[in-house]
Structures are given as C-alpha cells and as structure tokens.
Amino acid sequence: MNPILVVSILVIYFGALLVIAYFTSRNADTQTFFTANKKSPWYLVAFGMIGTSLSGVTFISVPGNVGTTQFTYFQFVLGNLVGYFVIATVLMPLYYRLNLVSIYTYLEGRFGFWSYKTGSFFFLLSRTIGAAFRLFLVAAVLQIGVYGQWGIPFWVNVLITIFLIWVYTFQGGIKTIVWTDTFQTFFLISAVIISVYLISQELGLTLGEMVNTVSQSDYGQIFNWEVNSSKYFWKQFTAGAFIAIAMTGLDQDLMQKNLTCRNLQDAQKNMFSFCTVFVFVNLLFLTLGALLYLYAQNKGIALPERSDYLYPTLALQHFGLLAAIFFLLGITASSYASADSALAALTTAFCIDFLDFDKRPEKERQQLKFIVHVGFSILLFLIILLFEAINDASVVSAVFTAAGYTYGPLLGLFAFGMLTKLPVRDKFVPYVCLVSPIICYIINRNSETWLGGYKFGFEILILNGFLTFLGLLLLSRRKTSTEIPVATSGRRI
C-alpha cells in the first residue's frame, strides 16, 4: 500500500478527531475532564464502549484464532453477558449511590486507606501495561506499512502516536473521548463489515450462502463439552462472566464512561444496549475469521506462521485498496479508542486517588492534571520502547497476560466488600493483594502435574479473586458494638 496514501488517510482521520476535540473541550474544566459534567447521551456511551472494550489485539487475534479454536470464543462472549448484567444491576447502582468519580474510592469507605490505594494501584499497573501493549501493536503495523519504508525510526513513530492521542484528550478528557470513541467505533465496525462483504463477493457467496458456508465449515463449532479442554463450555462461560465483572465493572477506564451518564437509569440503558451491539460485533469478528481461512484455502494462499498476521496479510496484500484502507482505519480506531480512554482513566485515577484533588483549588487542579496527563503519556512511550527492545513475541505476550493477574485482587476486594460486612486489618491488605497473584501464577505453571492434567485458561482470574477473598477473610476481625458499616459518597472535584 502506498505510504503517501496511508499518511493522507491518517492525517484526515486525526484531523476529524481534532475537530471533535475542539468542539467538545470548549470551556472545559476538571469536572468536564473527569465526569463530562454528567451529561453524556447514553446511546453514544453504549456505542463508543465497543471500541474501548475491543482493541487492536482483538481486531486481529479473534479472527486469526478461529483457525484453531473455531467459534468457541463465543462461549466466552455469552459469559460476558452475565457479567454485564451484574454490572448494570449491582455495581452501577452502588457507584451512582455513592456519587463516585474514581470507583476505588469505595474501598476507602469500606476498608480503609491502604485498601483504597492498593485497588487503585493495581488498576494503574494493569491499564498502563495493557494500553502500552495495544499501542505497541498499532505502532508496529504502521512501522511496517509506512514509517519503515521511509526510514523513520520506531521511536519517532511511537512519539507521533502518543502525541496525537495526548493532543485530542488533554483538555476535554472523558467528554471528548465519549464522542471520539463513537467516531472510532464506527470505523472499527465498518472495517469488519466491509471485509466480510468483500470476501463473500470474492467467493461468490450471497448473504445466506455465506452464513451456511461458515456454519457448516470446520470453523463453525461454537460449543465444546470436553471437560479437560481449555475451551470447555462452562470454563469459558464462567470465566467470561467474571472477567466482564472484573475488567469492565471494576475498571476505572470502562466505568468512567458509564458514570458520565445523567443518571443510573441512563447508565443501565447504555449497558444493556452495549450488550446487544457487543454480541453482534463479536459474531462479525468470528465470521470474518472463518471467511479469512476459507478464502486462503480457496485461493491457495499460504497461511502466515502466526495467526495474528492472517487478517493484516490478506487485507493489505490480497483484498484490494478499499479493504486495505478500511483495515488500516479499523486497527487504528480499535487501538486508539482503547488507548485514549485508558490515558484519561489513568489520569483520573491518579489525580483523584493519590493527589487529593477534592482539597485543591481549580487552578491547581488544572496544573496537576496537565502534569499527570503528560507523565502517563511519557510512561506509555517508554514502555512501548521497552516492548520493542525485548522484540520477543513470547515475552511480550507473557507480560500482557501477566497484566490480567492484576484484576484478581480487585475482584476479591470488591466481592468481599459487597458480600460481607466484616472489617479487615487494612494495613495488611496490600500484602494479600500481592501474594494472591503470585500463588495463582505458581498454581497455573504446575496445574497439569498437580491437578491431573487440568489447564487453566481465563478462569485463573476467578482463582485469583478467590484467594484474595480468602486472604481478606483471614484478615477480618470481629466488629465491636461501636463499629458500624462505613458508606461514603464519592469525592467531589
């Protein structure tokens, strides 16, 4: 693909983002940056959340994995729906009742200072690693397709990427992101739909024939009932439910958008609408994956060594200019929609949870917000360069997988807080939250030997949360007659 054409497309694309940022950030203050003044239309939040919940990793990995896992990933998606129902009916009412800006403020009122800081720290750690990895992916694609052909170093590519995200998020924050993510989600979904349409045309399939061909192919299997398989239905379904709760409901990034709705009822309408679109989009990704493999077989195209390269290779080299353009827009949109909201959420969590924003005047808040926003941008830049220096797919993948372990302590903390009324010895909570993921890692490494061949998948998160819950139970103490459950409202800014 012509590098000049690629750059032109990206310039127009980011120009549109900057226009959106200009109109949404006028007269913005810190309240706007963190909460969008509680005026976000619920339907925009619902649609934009698709782009945030997915990423560049999902954009290329889910279709690529169809070759080995068929449609079994959809079992995980079905479990997600249960998790989203819990978020809408249990967590959202709690967050709105306490008027939270940072959701981890709940932990301070429930357990104490150290629990609060620990919960926020684990979010900051996980989101920083995850956002850096997602940006690393799109920067690597752009390096191959554009910058590398012009001899531009990778670090310059990354610097441009981070700077562009910073520019359109630093002023309007979450208010801007609600609108830009809607814009980016449109291109993400369009890219998949156009790819499915073009492949079907190439294979001479009508819509009905395409559905039948995919469902009857070797790739169309959804349900797996082999107990020892990592794709066993109940393993995937249960893990999907808990991962949705932990990585959406207990994640400042995803919840911050929901908390910008006018009221709880709008936020719940947003979540239920999001679920409908979420299922449809994931079915599209899986269908695309099956068609990619069927197309390669039909045309005698050799499959790349890594399944992640299948969609990029076919889109950029075999499907024609239109497909290549929309693939580029799709992977950019999926990666940036995830990264921009992560940057805003990281800034929000650090400012609210560690800098006592509620005690500072507005002018000082603006200065600190600017510094923190720049600081996390620089941190993301450095971590991406570290990934590039490692240059080992297995190591980078392991680092990204390890980030998932950090949601286990959050799951355990919130579950213990909401399911029991027991107080805990707050100063020891950080140790429990540190030890639990370590124990999980050891168990996961030895599960086949210790557990008769059992292999953990996504459900390692459940074990992690359970061990954290158990540790908190051991730290609990009997309430005295003078102690009462603590319920605090969120810190106002």
CSV table of N, CA and C in Angstrom, one decimal, residues 336-489:
chain,number,residue,atom,x,y,z
A,336,TYR,N,-6.7,3.0,19.1
A,336,TYR,CA,-6.7,4.3,19.7
A,336,TYR,C,-7.9,4.5,20.6
A,337,ALA,N,-9.0,3.9,20.3
A,337,ALA,CA,-10.2,4.0,21.1
A,337,ALA,C,-10.0,3.4,22.5
A,338,SER,N,-9.2,2.4,22.5
A,338,SER,CA,-8.9,1.8,23.8
A,338,SER,C,-7.8,2.6,24.5
A,339,ALA,N,-6.8,3.1,23.8
A,339,ALA,CA,-5.7,3.8,24.4
A,339,ALA,C,-6.1,5.2,24.9
A,340,ASP,N,-6.9,5.9,24.2
A,340,ASP,CA,-7.2,7.3,24.6
A,340,ASP,C,-8.0,7.3,25.9
A,341,SER,N,-9.0,6.4,26.0
A,341,SER,CA,-9.8,6.3,27.2
A,341,SER,C,-8.9,5.8,28.4
A,342,ALA,N,-8.0,4.9,28.1
A,342,ALA,CA,-7.1,4.5,29.1
A,342,ALA,C,-6.2,5.6,29.7
A,343,LEU,N,-5.7,6.5,28.8
A,343,LEU,CA,-4.9,7.6,29.2
A,343,LEU,C,-5.8,8.5,30.1
A,344,ALA,N,-7.0,8.8,29.7
A,344,ALA,CA,-7.9,9.7,30.6
A,344,ALA,C,-8.2,9.0,31.9
A,345,ALA,N,-8.4,7.7,31.9
A,345,ALA,CA,-8.7,7.0,33.1
A,345,ALA,C,-7.5,6.9,34.1
A,346,LEU,N,-6.3,6.7,33.5
A,346,LEU,CA,-5.1,6.7,34.3
A,346,LEU,C,-4.9,8.0,35.0
A,347,THR,N,-5.1,9.1,34.2
A,347,THR,CA,-5.0,10.5,34.8
A,347,THR,C,-6.0,10.7,35.9
A,348,THR,N,-7.3,10.2,35.6
A,348,THR,CA,-8.3,10.4,36.6
A,348,THR,C,-8.0,9.7,37.9
A,349,ALA,N,-7.7,8.4,37.8
A,349,ALA,CA,-7.4,7.6,39.0
A,349,ALA,C,-6.2,8.1,39.8
A,350,PHE,N,-5.2,8.5,39.1
A,350,PHE,CA,-4.0,9.0,39.9
A,350,PHE,C,-4.3,10.4,40.5
A,351,CYS,N,-5.0,11.3,39.8
A,351,CYS,CA,-5.4,12.6,40.4
A,351,CYS,C,-6.3,12.4,41.6
A,352,ILE,N,-7.3,11.6,41.4
A,352,ILE,CA,-8.4,11.5,42.5
A,352,ILE,C,-7.8,10.7,43.7
A,353,ASP,N,-7.2,9.6,43.3
A,353,ASP,CA,-6.8,8.6,44.4
A,353,ASP,C,-5.5,8.9,45.1
A,354,PHE,N,-4.6,9.7,44.4
A,354,PHE,CA,-3.3,9.9,45.0
A,354,PHE,C,-2.9,11.3,45.2
A,355,LEU,N,-3.7,12.3,44.6
A,355,LEU,CA,-3.3,13.7,44.8
A,355,LEU,C,-4.3,14.5,45.5
A,356,ASP,N,-5.4,13.9,46.1
A,356,ASP,CA,-6.4,14.6,46.9
A,356,ASP,C,-6.9,15.8,46.1
A,357,PHE,N,-7.5,15.6,44.9
A,357,PHE,CA,-7.9,16.7,44.1
A,357,PHE,C,-9.1,17.4,44.8
A,358,ASP,N,-9.9,16.8,45.6
A,358,ASP,CA,-11.0,17.4,46.2
A,358,ASP,C,-10.6,18.5,47.1
A,359,LYS,N,-9.3,18.6,47.5
A,359,LYS,CA,-8.9,19.6,48.5
A,359,LYS,C,-8.1,20.7,47.8
A,360,ARG,N,-8.1,20.8,46.5
A,360,ARG,CA,-7.3,21.7,45.8
A,360,ARG,C,-8.1,22.7,45.0
A,361,PRO,N,-7.7,24.0,44.8
A,361,PRO,CA,-8.4,24.9,44.0
A,361,PRO,C,-8.4,24.6,42.5
A,362,GLU,N,-9.3,25.1,41.8
A,362,GLU,CA,-9.4,24.7,40.4
A,362,GLU,C,-8.1,25.0,39.6
A,363,LYS,N,-7.5,26.1,39.8
A,363,LYS,CA,-6.2,26.4,39.0
A,363,LYS,C,-5.2,25.4,39.3
A,364,GLU,N,-5.0,25.0,40.5
A,364,GLU,CA,-4.0,24.0,40.9
A,364,GLU,C,-4.4,22.6,40.3
A,365,ARG,N,-5.7,22.3,40.3
A,365,ARG,CA,-6.1,21.1,39.7
A,365,ARG,C,-5.8,21.0,38.2
A,366,GLN,N,-6.0,22.1,37.5
A,366,GLN,CA,-5.7,22.1,36.1
A,366,GLN,C,-4.2,21.9,35.8
A,367,GLN,N,-3.3,22.5,36.6
A,367,GLN,CA,-1.9,22.3,36.5
A,367,GLN,C,-1.5,20.9,36.8
A,368,LEU,N,-2.0,20.3,37.9
A,368,LEU,CA,-1.7,18.9,38.2
A,368,LEU,C,-2.2,17.9,37.2
A,369,LYS,N,-3.4,18.2,36.7
A,369,LYS,CA,-4.0,17.3,35.7
A,369,LYS,C,-3.1,17.3,34.4
A,370,PHE,N,-2.6,18.5,34.0
A,370,PHE,CA,-1.7,18.6,32.9
A,370,PHE,C,-0.5,17.8,33.1
A,371,ILE,N,0.1,17.9,34.3
A,371,ILE,CA,1.4,17.2,34.5
A,371,ILE,C,1.2,15.7,34.5
A,372,VAL,N,0.1,15.3,35.2
A,372,VAL,CA,-0.1,13.8,35.3
A,372,VAL,C,-0.4,13.3,33.9
A,373,HIS,N,-1.2,14.0,33.1
A,373,HIS,CA,-1.5,13.5,31.7
A,373,HIS,C,-0.3,13.4,30.9
A,374,VAL,N,0.6,14.4,31.0
A,374,VAL,CA,1.9,14.3,30.3
A,374,VAL,C,2.7,13.1,30.8
A,375,GLY,N,2.7,13.0,32.2
A,375,GLY,CA,3.5,11.9,32.8
A,375,GLY,C,3.2,10.5,32.3
A,376,PHE,N,1.9,10.3,32.3
A,376,PHE,CA,1.4,8.9,31.8
A,376,PHE,C,1.7,8.8,30.3
A,377,SER,N,1.6,9.8,29.5
A,377,SER,CA,2.0,9.7,28.1
A,377,SER,C,3.4,9.3,27.9
A,378,ILE,N,4.3,10.0,28.7
A,378,ILE,CA,5.7,9.6,28.7
A,378,ILE,C,5.9,8.2,29.1
A,379,LEU,N,5.2,7.8,30.2
A,379,LEU,CA,5.4,6.4,30.7
A,379,LEU,C,5.0,5.4,29.6
A,380,LEU,N,3.9,5.6,28.9
A,380,LEU,CA,3.4,4.7,27.9
A,380,LEU,C,4.5,4.7,26.8
A,381,PHE,N,5.0,5.8,26.4
A,381,PHE,CA,6.1,5.9,25.4
A,381,PHE,C,7.3,5.0,25.8
A,382,LEU,N,7.7,5.1,27.0
A,382,LEU,CA,8.9,4.3,27.5
A,382,LEU,C,8.6,2.8,27.5
A,383,ILE,N,7.4,2.4,27.9
A,383,ILE,CA,7.0,1.0,28.0
A,383,ILE,C,7.0,0.4,26.6
A,384,ILE,N,6.4,1.2,25.6
A,384,ILE,CA,6.3,0.7,24.3
A,384,ILE,C,7.7,0.5,23.7
A,385,LEU,N,8.6,1.4,24.0
A,385,LEU,CA,10.0,1.2,23.5
A,385,LEU,C,10.7,0.0,24.2
A,386,LEU,N,10.3,-0.3,25.4
A,386,LEU,CA,10.8,-1.5,26.1
A,386,LEU,C,10.3,-2.7,25.4
A,387,PHE,N,9.0,-2.8,25.0
A,387,PHE,CA,8.5,-3.9,24.3
A,387,PHE,C,9.3,-4.1,23.0
A,388,GLU,N,9.6,-3.0,22.3
A,388,GLU,CA,10.3,-3.1,21.1
A,388,GLU,C,11.7,-3.6,21.3
A,389,ALA,N,12.3,-3.2,22.4
A,389,ALA,CA,13.7,-3.6,22.7
A,389,ALA,C,13.7,-5.1,23.0
A,390,ILE,N,12.7,-5.6,23.7
A,390,ILE,CA,12.6,-7.0,24.0
A,390,ILE,C,12.5,-7.8,22.7
A,391,ASN,N,11.6,-7.3,21.8
A,391,ASN,CA,11.5,-7.9,20.5
A,391,ASN,C,11.3,-9.4,20.5
A,392,ASP,N,10.6,-9.9,21.5
A,392,ASP,CA,10.3,-11.4,21.6
A,392,ASP,C,8.8,-11.5,21.8
A,393,ALA,N,8.1,-12.0,20.8
A,393,ALA,CA,6.7,-12.1,20.9
A,393,ALA,C,6.2,-12.9,22.1
A,394,SER,N,6.9,-14.0,22.5
A,394,SER,CA,6.5,-14.8,23.7
A,394,SER,C,6.7,-14.0,25.0
A,395,VAL,N,7.7,-13.2,25.1
A,395,VAL,CA,7.9,-12.4,26.3
A,395,VAL,C,6.9,-11.3,26.4
A,396,VAL,N,6.7,-10.6,25.3
A,396,VAL,CA,5.7,-9.5,25.3
A,396,VAL,C,4.3,-10.0,25.6
A,397,SER,N,4.0,-11.2,25.0
A,397,SER,CA,2.7,-11.8,25.3
A,397,SER,C,2.6,-12.2,26.8
A,398,ALA,N,3.7,-12.7,27.3
A,398,ALA,CA,3.6,-13.1,28.8
A,398,ALA,C,3.4,-11.9,29.6
A,399,VAL,N,4.0,-10.7,29.3
A,399,VAL,CA,3.9,-9.5,30.1
A,399,VAL,C,2.4,-9.1,30.0
A,400,PHE,N,1.8,-9.1,28.8
A,400,PHE,CA,0.4,-8.7,28.6
A,400,PHE,C,-0.5,-9.6,29.4
A,401,THR,N,-0.2,-10.9,29.3
A,401,THR,CA,-1.0,-11.9,30.1
A,401,THR,C,-0.9,-11.7,31.6
A,402,ALA,N,0.3,-11.4,32.0
A,402,ALA,CA,0.5,-11.1,33.5
A,402,ALA,C,-0.3,-9.9,34.0
A,403,ALA,N,-0.6,-9.0,33.1
A,403,ALA,CA,-1.4,-7.8,33.4
A,403,ALA,C,-2.8,-8.3,33.9
A,404,GLY,N,-3.3,-9.4,33.3
A,404,GLY,CA,-4.6,-9.9,33.7
A,404,GLY,C,-4.7,-10.4,35.1
A,405,TYR,N,-3.5,-10.7,35.7
A,405,TYR,CA,-3.5,-11.2,37.1
A,405,TYR,C,-3.8,-10.0,38.0
A,406,THR,N,-3.6,-8.8,37.6
A,406,THR,CA,-3.8,-7.7,38.5
A,406,THR,C,-5.3,-7.4,38.7
A,407,TYR,N,-6.2,-8.0,37.9
A,407,TYR,CA,-7.6,-7.8,38.2
A,407,TYR,C,-8.2,-8.7,39.2
A,408,GLY,N,-7.4,-9.8,39.5
A,408,GLY,CA,-7.9,-10.7,40.6
A,408,GLY,C,-8.0,-10.1,41.9
A,409,PRO,N,-7.0,-9.3,42.4
A,409,PRO,CA,-7.2,-8.6,43.7
A,409,PRO,C,-8.3,-7.7,43.7
A,410,LEU,N,-8.6,-7.0,42.6
A,410,LEU,CA,-9.7,-6.1,42.5
A,410,LEU,C,-11.0,-6.8,42.7
A,411,LEU,N,-11.1,-8.0,42.0
A,411,LEU,CA,-12.3,-8.8,42.1
A,411,LEU,C,-12.5,-9.3,43.6
A,412,GLY,N,-11.4,-9.7,44.2
A,412,GLY,CA,-11.5,-10.2,45.6
A,412,GLY,C,-11.9,-9.0,46.5
A,413,LEU,N,-11.3,-7.9,46.4
A,413,LEU,CA,-11.6,-6.7,47.2
A,413,LEU,C,-13.1,-6.3,47.2
A,414,PHE,N,-13.6,-6.1,45.9
A,414,PHE,CA,-14.9,-5.7,45.8
A,414,PHE,C,-15.9,-6.7,46.2
A,415,ALA,N,-15.6,-8.0,45.9
A,415,ALA,CA,-16.5,-9.1,46.3
A,415,ALA,C,-16.6,-9.2,47.8
A,416,PHE,N,-15.5,-9.1,48.5
A,416,PHE,CA,-15.5,-9.2,50.0
A,416,PHE,C,-16.2,-8.0,50.6
A,417,GLY,N,-16.0,-6.8,50.0
A,417,GLY,CA,-16.7,-5.6,50.5
A,417,GLY,C,-18.2,-5.6,50.3
A,418,MET,N,-18.7,-6.2,49.2
A,418,MET,CA,-20.1,-6.2,48.9
A,418,MET,C,-20.8,-7.4,49.5
A,419,LEU,N,-20.1,-8.5,49.6
A,419,LEU,CA,-20.8,-9.7,50.1
A,419,LEU,C,-20.7,-10.0,51.6
A,420,THR,N,-19.8,-9.2,52.2
A,420,THR,CA,-19.7,-9.4,53.7
A,420,THR,C,-19.8,-8.0,54.3
A,421,LYS,N,-20.0,-7.9,55.6
A,421,LYS,CA,-19.9,-6.7,56.4
A,421,LYS,C,-18.7,-6.7,57.3
A,422,LEU,N,-17.8,-7.6,57.1
A,422,LEU,CA,-16.7,-7.7,58.0
A,422,LEU,C,-15.6,-6.7,57.8
A,423,PRO,N,-15.1,-6.0,58.8
A,423,PRO,CA,-14.0,-5.1,58.7
A,423,PRO,C,-12.7,-6.0,58.6
A,424,VAL,N,-11.6,-5.4,58.0
A,424,VAL,CA,-10.4,-6.1,57.9
A,424,VAL,C,-9.3,-5.3,58.5
A,425,ARG,N,-8.1,-5.9,58.7
A,425,ARG,CA,-6.9,-5.2,59.2
A,425,ARG,C,-6.3,-4.5,57.9
A,426,ASP,N,-6.7,-3.3,57.8
A,426,ASP,CA,-6.4,-2.6,56.5
A,426,ASP,C,-4.9,-2.6,56.1
A,427,LYS,N,-4.0,-2.4,57.0
A,427,LYS,CA,-2.6,-2.3,56.7
A,427,LYS,C,-2.0,-3.5,56.1
A,428,PHE,N,-2.7,-4.7,56.3
A,428,PHE,CA,-2.2,-5.9,55.7
A,428,PHE,C,-2.7,-6.3,54.3
A,429,VAL,N,-3.7,-5.5,53.9
A,429,VAL,CA,-4.4,-5.8,52.6
A,429,VAL,C,-3.4,-5.8,51.4
A,430,PRO,N,-2.5,-4.8,51.3
A,430,PRO,CA,-1.6,-4.8,50.2
A,430,PRO,C,-0.8,-6.1,50.1
A,431,TYR,N,-0.5,-6.7,51.2
A,431,TYR,CA,0.3,-8.0,51.2
A,431,TYR,C,-0.6,-9.1,50.6
A,432,VAL,N,-1.8,-9.2,51.0
A,432,VAL,CA,-2.7,-10.2,50.4
A,432,VAL,C,-2.9,-10.0,48.9
A,433,CYS,N,-3.0,-8.8,48.5
A,433,CYS,CA,-3.2,-8.5,47.0
A,433,CYS,C,-2.0,-8.7,46.2
A,434,LEU,N,-0.8,-8.7,46.9
A,434,LEU,CA,0.4,-9.1,46.2
A,434,LEU,C,0.7,-10.6,46.1
A,435,VAL,N,0.4,-11.2,47.2
A,435,VAL,CA,0.7,-12.7,47.3
A,435,VAL,C,-0.3,-13.5,46.5
A,436,SER,N,-1.6,-13.1,46.4
A,436,SER,CA,-2.6,-13.9,45.7
A,436,SER,C,-2.2,-14.1,44.2
A,437,PRO,N,-1.8,-13.1,43.4
A,437,PRO,CA,-1.4,-13.4,42.0
A,437,PRO,C,-0.2,-14.2,41.9
A,438,ILE,N,0.7,-14.1,42.9
A,438,ILE,CA,1.9,-14.9,42.9
A,438,ILE,C,1.6,-16.4,43.0
A,439,ILE,N,0.7,-16.7,44.0
A,439,ILE,CA,0.2,-18.1,44.2
A,439,ILE,C,-0.5,-18.6,43.0
A,440,CYS,N,-1.3,-17.7,42.4
A,440,CYS,CA,-2.0,-18.2,41.1
A,440,CYS,C,-1.0,-18.5,40.0
A,441,TYR,N,0.0,-17.7,39.9
A,441,TYR,CA,1.0,-18.0,38.9
A,441,TYR,C,1.6,-19.3,39.1
A,442,ILE,N,2.0,-19.6,40.3
A,442,ILE,CA,2.6,-20.9,40.7
A,442,ILE,C,1.7,-22.1,40.4
A,443,ILE,N,0.4,-21.9,40.8
A,443,ILE,CA,-0.5,-23.0,40.5
A,443,ILE,C,-0.7,-23.2,39.0
A,444,ASN,N,-0.8,-22.1,38.3
A,444,ASN,CA,-1.0,-22.2,36.8
A,444,ASN,C,0.1,-22.9,36.2
A,445,ARG,N,1.3,-22.6,36.6
A,445,ARG,CA,2.5,-23.2,36.0
A,445,ARG,C,2.6,-24.8,36.3
A,446,ASN,N,2.0,-25.2,37.3
A,446,ASN,CA,2.1,-26.6,37.8
A,446,ASN,C,0.7,-27.3,37.7
A,447,SER,N,-0.3,-26.7,37.2
A,447,SER,CA,-1.6,-27.3,37.3
A,447,SER,C,-1.7,-28.7,36.6
A,448,GLU,N,-1.1,-28.9,35.5
A,448,GLU,CA,-1.2,-30.2,34.8
A,448,GLU,C,-0.6,-31.3,35.7
A,449,THR,N,0.4,-31.0,36.4
A,449,THR,CA,1.0,-32.0,37.3
A,449,THR,C,0.2,-32.2,38.6
A,450,TRP,N,-0.2,-31.1,39.2
A,450,TRP,CA,-0.9,-31.1,40.5
A,450,TRP,C,-2.3,-31.5,40.4
A,451,LEU,N,-3.0,-31.2,39.2
A,451,LEU,CA,-4.4,-31.3,39.1
A,451,LEU,C,-4.9,-32.3,38.0
A,452,GLY,N,-4.0,-33.3,37.8
A,452,GLY,CA,-4.4,-34.4,36.9
A,452,GLY,C,-4.6,-33.9,35.5
A,453,GLY,N,-3.7,-33.0,35.0
A,453,GLY,CA,-3.8,-32.6,33.6
A,453,GLY,C,-4.7,-31.4,33.3
A,454,TYR,N,-5.2,-30.8,34.4
A,454,TYR,CA,-6.1,-29.6,34.2
A,454,TYR,C,-5.3,-28.4,33.7
A,455,LYS,N,-5.7,-27.7,32.7
A,455,LYS,CA,-5.1,-26.5,32.2
A,455,LYS,C,-6.0,-25.3,32.5
A,456,PHE,N,-5.4,-24.3,33.1
A,456,PHE,CA,-6.2,-23.1,33.4
A,456,PHE,C,-6.2,-22.2,32.1
A,457,GLY,N,-7.3,-21.5,31.9
A,457,GLY,CA,-7.5,-20.6,30.9
A,457,GLY,C,-7.8,-19.2,31.5
A,458,PHE,N,-8.8,-18.6,31.0
A,458,PHE,CA,-9.2,-17.3,31.6
A,458,PHE,C,-9.7,-17.4,33.0
A,459,GLU,N,-10.1,-18.6,33.4
A,459,GLU,CA,-10.6,-18.7,34.8
A,459,GLU,C,-9.6,-18.6,35.9
A,460,ILE,N,-8.3,-18.4,35.5
A,460,ILE,CA,-7.3,-18.1,36.5
A,460,ILE,C,-7.7,-16.9,37.3
A,461,LEU,N,-8.4,-15.9,36.7
A,461,LEU,CA,-8.9,-14.7,37.3
A,461,LEU,C,-9.8,-15.1,38.5
A,462,ILE,N,-10.6,-16.1,38.3
A,462,ILE,CA,-11.6,-16.5,39.4
A,462,ILE,C,-10.8,-17.0,40.6
A,463,LEU,N,-9.8,-17.8,40.3
A,463,LEU,CA,-8.9,-18.4,41.4
A,463,LEU,C,-8.2,-17.2,42.1
A,464,ASN,N,-7.7,-16.3,41.3
A,464,ASN,CA,-7.0,-15.1,41.9
A,464,ASN,C,-7.9,-14.3,42.8
A,465,GLY,N,-9.2,-14.1,42.4
A,465,GLY,CA,-10.1,-13.3,43.2
A,465,GLY,C,-10.5,-14.1,44.4
A,466,PHE,N,-10.6,-15.4,44.3
A,466,PHE,CA,-11.0,-16.3,45.5
A,466,PHE,C,-9.9,-16.3,46.5
A,467,LEU,N,-8.6,-16.4,46.1
A,467,LEU,CA,-7.5,-16.3,47.0
A,467,LEU,C,-7.5,-15.0,47.7
A,468,THR,N,-7.7,-13.9,47.0
A,468,THR,CA,-7.8,-12.6,47.6
A,468,THR,C,-8.9,-12.5,48.7
A,469,PHE,N,-10.0,-13.0,48.3
A,469,PHE,CA,-11.2,-13.0,49.2
A,469,PHE,C,-10.9,-13.8,50.4
A,470,LEU,N,-10.2,-15.0,50.3
A,470,LEU,CA,-9.9,-15.8,51.4
A,470,LEU,C,-8.9,-15.1,52.3
A,471,GLY,N,-7.9,-14.4,51.7
A,471,GLY,CA,-6.9,-13.7,52.5
A,471,GLY,C,-7.6,-12.6,53.3
A,472,LEU,N,-8.5,-11.9,52.7
A,472,LEU,CA,-9.2,-10.8,53.4
A,472,LEU,C,-10.0,-11.4,54.6
A,473,LEU,N,-10.6,-12.6,54.3
A,473,LEU,CA,-11.4,-13.3,55.4
A,473,LEU,C,-10.4,-13.6,56.6
A,474,LEU,N,-9.2,-14.0,56.3
A,474,LEU,CA,-8.3,-14.3,57.4
A,474,LEU,C,-7.8,-13.0,58.1
A,475,LEU,N,-7.9,-11.9,57.4
A,475,LEU,CA,-7.6,-10.6,58.0
A,475,LEU,C,-8.7,-9.9,58.7
A,476,SER,N,-9.9,-10.5,58.6
A,476,SER,CA,-11.1,-9.9,59.1
A,476,SER,C,-11.1,-10.0,60.7
A,477,ARG,N,-11.8,-9.1,61.3
A,477,ARG,CA,-11.9,-9.1,62.7
A,477,ARG,C,-13.3,-8.8,63.1
A,478,ARG,N,-13.6,-9.3,64.3
A,478,ARG,CA,-15.0,-9.1,64.8
A,478,ARG,C,-15.3,-7.7,65.0
A,479,LYS,N,-16.5,-7.3,64.6
A,479,LYS,CA,-16.9,-5.9,64.8
A,479,LYS,C,-17.3,-5.7,66.3
A,480,THR,N,-16.9,-4.5,66.8
A,480,THR,CA,-17.3,-4.1,68.1
A,480,THR,C,-18.6,-3.4,68.0
A,481,SER,N,-19.2,-3.2,69.2
A,481,SER,CA,-20.5,-2.6,69.2
A,481,SER,C,-20.5,-1.2,68.7
A,482,THR,N,-19.3,-0.5,68.7
A,482,THR,CA,-19.2,0.9,68.3
A,482,THR,C,-18.9,1.0,66.9
A,483,GLU,N,-18.6,-0.1,66.2
A,483,GLU,CA,-18.3,-0.1,64.8
A,483,GLU,C,-19.6,-0.2,63.9
A,484,ILE,N,-19.7,0.6,62.9
A,484,ILE,CA,-20.8,0.5,62.0
A,484,ILE,C,-20.3,0.5,60.6
A,485,PRO,N,-21.0,-0.2,59.7
A,485,PRO,CA,-20.5,-0.2,58.3
A,485,PRO,C,-20.3,1.3,57.8
A,486,VAL,N,-19.3,1.5,57.0
A,486,VAL,CA,-19.0,2.8,56.5
A,486,VAL,C,-19.5,2.9,55.1
A,487,ALA,N,-20.2,4.0,54.9
A,487,ALA,CA,-20.7,4.3,53.5
A,487,ALA,C,-20.4,5.7,53.2
A,488,THR,N,-19.5,6.0,52.3
A,488,THR,CA,-19.2,7.3,52.0
A,488,THR,C,-19.6,7.7,50.5
A,489,SER,N,-19.8,8.9,50.3
A,489,SER,CA,-20.1,9.4,49.0
A,489,SER,C,-18.8,9.7,48.3
